[in-house]
Amino acid sequence: MAKGKDTRVRVILECTSCVRNTVNKKSKGIHRYITQKNRSNTSNRLELRKFCPYCYKHTIHGEIKK
């Protein structure tokens, strides 16, 4: 049987401070995490505090479109 829409979907989390500080020369790139979320419980965009190796600190990583 084929399933319709899955409740668990893969999402990509991207560092928000690396994106904002593109002018900053210390930042060498943008760090991303891949995780899953339950669409029925969390319908809005996901934001988690994760460690960014480019910023060398814990920052907010927000969900982006694929």
PDB file of C-alpha atoms in Angstrom:
ATOM      1  CA  MET A   1       0.000   0.000   0.000  1.00  0.00           C
ATOM      2  CA  ALA A   2       1.237   3.429  -0.886  1.00  0.00           C
ATOM      3  CA  LYS A   3       1.176   6.076   1.780  1.00  0.00           C
ATOM      4  CA  GLY A   4      -0.113   9.581   1.106  1.00  0.00           C
ATOM      5  CA  LYS A   5       1.683  12.360   2.912  1.00  0.00           C
ATOM      6  CA  ASP A   6       4.096  11.185   5.562  1.00  0.00           C
ATOM      7  CA  THR A   7       3.756  12.759   8.981  1.00  0.00           C
ATOM      8  CA  ARG A   8       7.503  12.609   9.545  1.00  0.00           C
ATOM      9  CA  VAL A   9       9.485  14.688   7.051  1.00  0.00           C
ATOM     10  CA  ARG A  10      13.175  15.504   6.646  1.00  0.00           C
ATOM     11  CA  VAL A  11      14.069  19.146   7.218  1.00  0.00           C
ATOM     12  CA  ILE A  12      17.288  21.111   6.791  1.00  0.00           C
ATOM     13  CA  LEU A  13      18.342  23.491   9.565  1.00  0.00           C
ATOM     14  CA  GLU A  14      20.667  26.353   8.613  1.00  0.00           C
ATOM     15  CA  CYS A  15      22.646  28.663  10.904  1.00  0.00           C
ATOM     16  CA  THR A  16      20.932  32.053  10.980  1.00  0.00           C
ATOM     17  CA  SER A  17      23.943  34.056  12.206  1.00  0.00           C
ATOM     18  CA  CYS A  18      26.210  32.794   9.384  1.00  0.00           C
ATOM     19  CA  VAL A  19      23.585  33.858   6.819  1.00  0.00           C
ATOM     20  CA  ARG A  20      23.264  37.341   8.323  1.00  0.00           C
ATOM     21  CA  ASN A  21      27.013  37.870   8.684  1.00  0.00           C
ATOM     22  CA  THR A  22      28.054  37.154   5.089  1.00  0.00           C
ATOM     23  CA  VAL A  23      30.235  40.277   5.198  1.00  0.00           C
ATOM     24  CA  ASN A  24      32.159  38.869   8.179  1.00  0.00           C
ATOM     25  CA  LYS A  25      35.461  37.374   6.939  1.00  0.00           C
ATOM     26  CA  LYS A  26      35.798  35.063   9.979  1.00  0.00           C
ATOM     27  CA  SER A  27      32.867  32.973   8.784  1.00  0.00           C
ATOM     28  CA  LYS A  28      34.082  30.525   6.107  1.00  0.00           C
ATOM     29  CA  GLY A  29      30.671  29.133   5.180  1.00  0.00           C
ATOM     30  CA  ILE A  30      27.168  28.209   6.265  1.00  0.00           C
ATOM     31  CA  HIS A  31      26.596  25.196   8.488  1.00  0.00           C
ATOM     32  CA  ARG A  32      23.534  22.964   8.053  1.00  0.00           C
ATOM     33  CA  TYR A  33      21.980  20.091   9.981  1.00  0.00           C
ATOM     34  CA  ILE A  34      19.523  17.482   8.666  1.00  0.00           C
ATOM     35  CA  THR A  35      16.827  16.244  11.046  1.00  0.00           C
ATOM     36  CA  GLN A  36      13.206  15.065  11.098  1.00  0.00           C
ATOM     37  CA  LYS A  37      10.039  16.672  12.371  1.00  0.00           C
ATOM     38  CA  ASN A  38       6.489  15.490  12.862  1.00  0.00           C
ATOM     39  CA  ARG A  39       4.297  17.545  10.548  1.00  0.00           C
ATOM     40  CA  SER A  40       1.109  16.959  12.559  1.00  0.00           C
ATOM     41  CA  ASN A  41       2.644  18.183  15.853  1.00  0.00           C
ATOM     42  CA  THR A  42       4.874  20.955  14.458  1.00  0.00           C
ATOM     43  CA  SER A  43       3.161  22.629  11.548  1.00  0.00           C
ATOM     44  CA  ASN A  44       5.216  25.866  11.640  1.00  0.00           C
ATOM     45  CA  ARG A  45       8.932  26.201  10.898  1.00  0.00           C
ATOM     46  CA  LEU A  46      11.358  24.540  13.285  1.00  0.00           C
ATOM     47  CA  GLU A  47      14.102  26.490  15.117  1.00  0.00           C
ATOM     48  CA  LEU A  48      16.668  24.800  17.361  1.00  0.00           C
ATOM     49  CA  ARG A  49      19.811  25.944  19.154  1.00  0.00           C
ATOM     50  CA  LYS A  50      22.714  23.968  17.714  1.00  0.00           C
ATOM     51  CA  PHE A  51      26.491  24.332  17.639  1.00  0.00           C
ATOM     52  CA  CYS A  52      27.897  26.059  14.557  1.00  0.00           C
ATOM     53  CA  PRO A  53      31.577  25.220  13.892  1.00  0.00           C
ATOM     54  CA  TYR A  54      31.989  28.325  11.711  1.00  0.00           C
ATOM     55  CA  CYS A  55      30.758  30.714  14.430  1.00  0.00           C
ATOM     56  CA  TYR A  56      32.380  28.637  17.236  1.00  0.00           C
ATOM     57  CA  LYS A  57      29.259  28.964  19.431  1.00  0.00           C
ATOM     58  CA  HIS A  58      25.682  27.783  19.879  1.00  0.00           C
ATOM     59  CA  THR A  59      23.340  29.664  17.554  1.00  0.00           C
ATOM     60  CA  ILE A  60      19.755  29.373  16.352  1.00  0.00           C
ATOM     61  CA  HIS A  61      19.370  27.125  13.322  1.00  0.00           C
ATOM     62  CA  GLY A  62      16.142  27.631  11.363  1.00  0.00           C
ATOM     63  CA  GLU A  63      14.347  25.431   8.878  1.00  0.00           C
ATOM     64  CA  ILE A  64      14.869  26.265   5.198  1.00  0.00           C
ATOM     65  CA  LYS A  65      13.133  25.172   2.001  1.00  0.00           C
ATOM     66  CA  LYS A  66      14.648  22.315   0.018  1.00  0.00           C
TER      67      LYS A  66
END
